[in-house]
Amino acid sequence: MKSLIDICFCDDEAQEHVVLKELAEEFLSEHADLSLRFHYFDSPAALLEFTGKNGGFDLYILDVLMPGMSGIELAGQLRSCCRAAEIIFLTLSREYAVEAFGVKASGYLLKPVCKADFDEVLLSCIRSRLAALENAVITLKTKDGFRRICLQELVLVESFNHTRVLTFSDNTVLETVVTLSELFNQLREYPQFCMPHRAYIVNMDYAAGLRKNELLMSGSQRIPISRKEYGKMKTIFLDYFFTS
């Protein structure tokens, strides 16, 4: 299954949106093997409002010069909640490249953006992000000490009777003393993880189907979906499995 990569553009100039959308559509048509979804924002405030409510993106492409808040300042705020994301700056001058290192930028594109540069930088960041997702690990506190967890192998986290139980792809389980909310704060940076119910975190790489009140996992396990989360889960499921 292809991991879905969410890419965000933020530029205050309408004409730049036209150019970026054309470049993005061409890129999609030429890289059908990748599962990508593009989002567009015309101000830092709009982007920050969205990420505050819905979480961050995998890749940010930010204009450096925007009214109210520069792209560098915006990247600094995004880094505080989206540490693992890739960041590319759109700029009229290479002089901003030095400042970009302060927020761990992956690169920059000079305006007017040409297709060759766009494709090269975007593809490099996507490959870097995919590699990070495939090799991602976190360290969890358990009753016996600490354990490094490979996220690609984590299928499910359940919380019941004040215990959090992690299930892995080889059917082994592990208990952690970390709360479910603390654990999800670590996992929410990775697009394959979501919470269909307040007592569960699931890895969508192991999801097999969706019903009105439950998510079907590989191995026939059924995870309940709360009524208020169903709309969000439906969108996640359709985007995750049918976005090309």
CSV table of C-alpha atoms in Angstrom, one decimal:
chain,number,residue,atom,x,y,z
A,1,MET,CA,0.0,0.0,0.0
A,2,LYS,CA,1.3,3.4,-0.9
A,3,SER,CA,1.8,5.9,2.0
A,4,LEU,CA,-0.2,9.1,1.4
A,5,ILE,CA,1.9,12.2,1.4
A,6,ASP,CA,0.1,15.5,2.2
A,7,ILE,CA,1.8,18.5,0.6
A,8,CYS,CA,0.9,22.1,1.5
A,9,PHE,CA,1.5,25.3,-0.5
A,10,CYS,CA,1.3,28.7,1.2
A,11,ASP,CA,1.6,31.8,-0.9
A,12,ASP,CA,-0.3,35.1,-0.7
A,13,GLU,CA,-0.2,35.8,-4.5
A,14,ALA,CA,-3.1,34.4,-6.5
A,15,GLN,CA,-1.0,34.0,-9.7
A,16,GLU,CA,1.5,31.9,-7.9
A,17,HIS,CA,-1.3,29.5,-6.9
A,18,VAL,CA,-2.1,29.1,-10.6
A,19,VAL,CA,1.5,28.3,-11.4
A,20,LEU,CA,1.9,25.9,-8.5
A,21,LYS,CA,-1.3,24.1,-9.2
A,22,GLU,CA,-0.2,23.5,-12.8
A,23,LEU,CA,3.2,22.3,-11.7
A,24,ALA,CA,1.6,20.0,-9.1
A,25,GLU,CA,-0.9,18.5,-11.6
A,26,GLU,CA,1.9,17.8,-14.1
A,27,PHE,CA,3.9,16.2,-11.3
A,28,LEU,CA,1.0,14.0,-10.3
A,29,SER,CA,0.4,12.8,-13.9
A,30,GLU,CA,4.1,11.9,-14.3
A,31,HIS,CA,4.5,10.1,-10.9
A,32,ALA,CA,1.4,7.9,-10.7
A,33,ASP,CA,3.4,5.5,-8.5
A,34,LEU,CA,3.2,8.1,-5.7
A,35,SER,CA,0.2,8.8,-3.5
A,36,LEU,CA,0.0,12.5,-3.1
A,37,ARG,CA,-2.5,15.1,-2.0
A,38,PHE,CA,-2.0,18.9,-2.4
A,39,HIS,CA,-3.5,21.7,-0.3
A,40,TYR,CA,-3.3,25.4,-0.9
A,41,PHE,CA,-3.4,28.4,1.5
A,42,ASP,CA,-3.2,32.1,0.8
A,43,SER,CA,-1.9,33.2,4.2
A,44,PRO,CA,0.1,32.0,7.2
A,45,ALA,CA,-3.0,32.6,9.4
A,46,ALA,CA,-5.2,30.3,7.3
A,47,LEU,CA,-2.5,27.6,7.4
A,48,LEU,CA,-1.9,27.8,11.1
A,49,GLU,CA,-5.7,27.8,11.8
A,50,PHE,CA,-6.0,24.6,9.7
A,51,THR,CA,-3.1,22.8,11.2
A,52,GLY,CA,-4.2,23.7,14.7
A,53,LYS,CA,-7.5,22.0,14.1
A,54,ASN,CA,-6.5,19.1,11.8
A,55,GLY,CA,-2.8,18.5,12.4
A,56,GLY,CA,0.2,19.1,10.1
A,57,PHE,CA,1.3,18.1,6.6
A,58,ASP,CA,4.2,16.0,5.4
A,59,LEU,CA,5.7,18.7,3.2
A,60,TYR,CA,5.3,22.5,3.4
A,61,ILE,CA,6.2,24.8,0.4
A,62,LEU,CA,6.2,28.3,1.8
A,63,ASP,CA,6.6,31.7,0.2
A,64,VAL,CA,9.3,33.6,2.1
A,65,LEU,CA,7.8,37.1,1.8
A,66,MET,CA,4.2,37.3,3.0
A,67,PRO,CA,2.3,40.1,4.8
A,68,GLY,CA,2.0,39.8,8.5
A,69,MET,CA,4.4,36.8,8.9
A,70,SER,CA,7.3,35.7,6.8
A,71,GLY,CA,7.7,32.2,5.6
A,72,ILE,CA,10.7,31.8,7.9
A,73,GLU,CA,8.6,32.8,10.9
A,74,LEU,CA,5.8,30.6,9.8
A,75,ALA,CA,8.1,27.6,9.4
A,76,GLY,CA,9.4,28.2,13.0
A,77,GLN,CA,5.8,27.9,14.3
A,78,LEU,CA,5.1,24.8,12.2
A,79,ARG,CA,8.3,23.2,13.4
A,80,SER,CA,7.0,23.4,17.0
A,81,CYS,CA,4.2,21.0,16.2
A,82,CYS,CA,5.3,19.3,13.0
A,83,ARG,CA,9.0,18.5,13.7
A,84,ALA,CA,9.3,15.7,11.2
A,85,ALA,CA,7.9,17.6,8.2
A,86,GLU,CA,9.9,18.6,5.1
A,87,ILE,CA,10.0,22.4,4.3
A,88,ILE,CA,10.8,24.1,1.0
A,89,PHE,CA,10.9,27.9,0.6
A,90,LEU,CA,9.7,29.9,-2.4
A,91,THR,CA,11.9,33.0,-2.8
A,92,LEU,CA,13.0,35.7,-5.2
A,93,SER,CA,16.6,35.6,-3.8
A,94,ARG,CA,19.1,33.0,-2.6
A,95,GLU,CA,20.0,35.2,0.4
A,96,TYR,CA,17.1,33.6,2.3
A,97,ALA,CA,18.7,30.2,2.0
A,98,VAL,CA,21.0,30.9,5.0
A,99,GLU,CA,18.0,31.8,7.2
A,100,ALA,CA,16.3,28.6,6.0
A,101,PHE,CA,18.9,26.5,7.8
A,102,GLY,CA,17.6,27.8,11.1
A,103,VAL,CA,14.3,26.0,10.7
A,104,LYS,CA,15.9,22.9,9.1
A,105,ALA,CA,14.5,23.5,5.6
A,106,SER,CA,15.0,20.8,2.9
A,107,GLY,CA,15.6,23.4,0.2
A,108,TYR,CA,14.3,26.4,-1.7
A,109,LEU,CA,12.8,27.2,-5.1
A,110,LEU,CA,13.6,30.5,-6.9
A,111,LYS,CA,10.7,32.4,-8.4
A,112,PRO,CA,9.5,32.2,-11.1
A,113,VAL,CA,9.5,28.4,-10.4
A,114,CYS,CA,10.4,26.3,-13.4
A,115,LYS,CA,9.2,22.7,-13.9
A,116,ALA,CA,12.7,21.1,-13.8
A,117,ASP,CA,13.6,22.7,-10.4
A,118,PHE,CA,10.1,22.0,-9.0
A,119,ASP,CA,10.2,18.3,-10.0
A,120,GLU,CA,13.7,17.8,-8.7
A,121,VAL,CA,13.2,19.4,-5.3
A,122,LEU,CA,9.8,18.0,-4.7
A,123,LEU,CA,10.8,14.5,-5.6
A,124,SER,CA,13.8,14.6,-3.4
A,125,CYS,CA,11.7,15.7,-0.4
A,126,ILE,CA,9.0,13.1,-1.1
A,127,ARG,CA,11.6,10.3,-1.2
A,128,SER,CA,13.2,11.6,2.0
A,129,ARG,CA,9.8,11.7,3.7
A,130,LEU,CA,8.9,8.2,2.5
A,131,ALA,CA,12.2,6.9,3.8
A,132,ALA,CA,11.5,8.6,7.2
A,133,LEU,CA,8.1,7.0,7.4
A,134,GLU,CA,9.4,3.6,6.6
A,135,ASN,CA,12.2,3.7,9.1
A,136,ALA,CA,10.5,5.7,11.9
A,137,VAL,CA,10.9,4.6,15.5
A,138,ILE,CA,9.8,5.9,18.8
A,139,THR,CA,11.0,5.0,22.3
A,140,LEU,CA,8.3,4.1,24.8
A,141,LYS,CA,8.4,3.6,28.6
A,142,THR,CA,7.1,0.2,29.7
A,143,LYS,CA,6.8,-1.5,33.1
A,144,ASP,CA,10.2,-3.0,32.6
A,145,GLY,CA,12.1,0.0,31.3
A,146,PHE,CA,12.2,1.4,27.7
A,147,ARG,CA,11.6,-0.1,24.3
A,148,ARG,CA,12.2,1.2,20.8
A,149,ILE,CA,9.2,0.7,18.6
A,150,CYS,CA,9.3,0.4,14.8
A,151,LEU,CA,6.2,2.3,13.6
A,152,GLN,CA,5.9,0.3,10.4
A,153,GLU,CA,5.2,-2.8,12.5
A,154,LEU,CA,2.8,-1.2,14.9
A,155,VAL,CA,-0.8,-2.2,14.0
A,156,LEU,CA,-2.9,-1.0,16.9
A,157,VAL,CA,-2.9,0.6,20.3
A,158,GLU,CA,-5.8,-0.1,22.7
A,159,SER,CA,-6.5,1.6,26.0
A,160,PHE,CA,-8.6,-0.3,28.6
A,161,ASN,CA,-8.6,-0.6,32.4
A,162,HIS,CA,-5.9,2.1,32.6
A,163,THR,CA,-3.6,0.0,30.4
A,164,ARG,CA,-2.3,0.7,26.9
A,165,VAL,CA,-1.6,-2.4,24.8
A,166,LEU,CA,0.3,-2.2,21.5
A,167,THR,CA,-0.2,-4.9,18.9
A,168,PHE,CA,2.4,-5.6,16.3
A,169,SER,CA,2.2,-7.2,12.8
A,170,ASP,CA,3.7,-10.4,14.1
A,171,ASN,CA,0.8,-10.6,16.7
A,172,THR,CA,3.1,-9.8,19.7
A,173,VAL,CA,1.9,-7.3,22.2
A,174,LEU,CA,3.5,-4.8,24.5
A,175,GLU,CA,2.1,-2.8,27.5
A,176,THR,CA,3.1,0.8,28.0
A,177,VAL,CA,2.6,3.2,30.9
A,178,VAL,CA,2.3,6.2,28.5
A,179,THR,CA,-1.2,7.6,28.2
A,180,LEU,CA,-3.1,7.2,24.9
A,181,SER,CA,-3.1,11.0,24.4
A,182,GLU,CA,0.6,11.3,25.0
A,183,LEU,CA,1.3,8.4,22.6
A,184,PHE,CA,-0.9,9.9,19.9
A,185,ASN,CA,0.9,13.2,20.2
A,186,GLN,CA,4.0,11.3,19.1
A,187,LEU,CA,2.2,9.3,16.4
A,188,ARG,CA,0.1,12.1,14.9
A,189,GLU,CA,3.2,13.3,12.9
A,190,TYR,CA,2.9,10.1,10.8
A,191,PRO,CA,-0.1,10.1,8.4
A,192,GLN,CA,-0.9,6.4,8.8
A,193,PHE,CA,-2.0,6.8,12.4
A,194,CYS,CA,-5.4,8.0,13.5
A,195,MET,CA,-7.9,7.7,16.4
A,196,PRO,CA,-11.3,6.3,15.3
A,197,HIS,CA,-12.3,6.1,19.0
A,198,ARG,CA,-11.0,7.7,22.2
A,199,ALA,CA,-9.7,4.2,23.3
A,200,TYR,CA,-7.9,3.3,20.1
A,201,ILE,CA,-5.1,4.4,17.8
A,202,VAL,CA,-4.8,2.5,14.5
A,203,ASN,CA,-2.3,2.2,11.7
A,204,MET,CA,-4.2,2.7,8.4
A,205,ASP,CA,-1.6,0.5,6.6
A,206,TYR,CA,-3.4,-2.4,8.3
A,207,ALA,CA,-7.0,-1.3,7.7
A,208,ALA,CA,-9.1,-3.4,5.4
A,209,GLY,CA,-12.5,-1.9,5.3
A,210,LEU,CA,-14.9,0.7,6.8
A,211,ARG,CA,-18.4,0.3,8.1
A,212,LYS,CA,-20.7,2.9,9.7
A,213,ASN,CA,-19.7,2.1,13.2
A,214,GLU,CA,-16.4,0.2,12.8
A,215,LEU,CA,-13.1,0.0,11.1
A,216,LEU,CA,-12.1,-3.4,9.8
A,217,MET,CA,-8.5,-4.4,10.2
A,218,SER,CA,-6.5,-7.1,8.5
A,219,GLY,CA,-6.9,-10.3,10.5
A,220,SER,CA,-10.6,-9.5,10.9
A,221,GLN,CA,-10.3,-7.4,14.0
A,222,ARG,CA,-13.0,-4.7,14.3
A,223,ILE,CA,-12.3,-1.3,15.8
A,224,PRO,CA,-15.3,0.8,16.9
A,225,ILE,CA,-15.7,4.2,15.5
A,226,SER,CA,-17.4,6.8,17.7
A,227,ARG,CA,-20.4,8.6,16.1
A,228,LYS,CA,-18.6,12.0,16.1
A,229,GLU,CA,-15.5,10.6,14.5
A,230,TYR,CA,-17.2,8.7,11.6
A,231,GLY,CA,-17.3,11.6,9.2
A,232,LYS,CA,-13.5,12.2,9.7
A,233,MET,CA,-12.7,8.5,9.5
A,234,LYS,CA,-14.7,8.2,6.2
A,235,THR,CA,-12.6,11.1,4.7
A,236,ILE,CA,-9.4,9.6,6.0
A,237,PHE,CA,-10.2,6.1,4.7
A,238,LEU,CA,-11.3,7.4,1.2
A,239,ASP,CA,-8.3,9.7,0.9
A,240,TYR,CA,-5.9,7.1,2.2
A,241,PHE,CA,-7.0,4.3,-0.1
A,242,PHE,CA,-8.2,6.1,-3.2
A,243,THR,CA,-5.9,9.1,-3.6
A,244,SER,CA,-3.6,8.5,-6.5
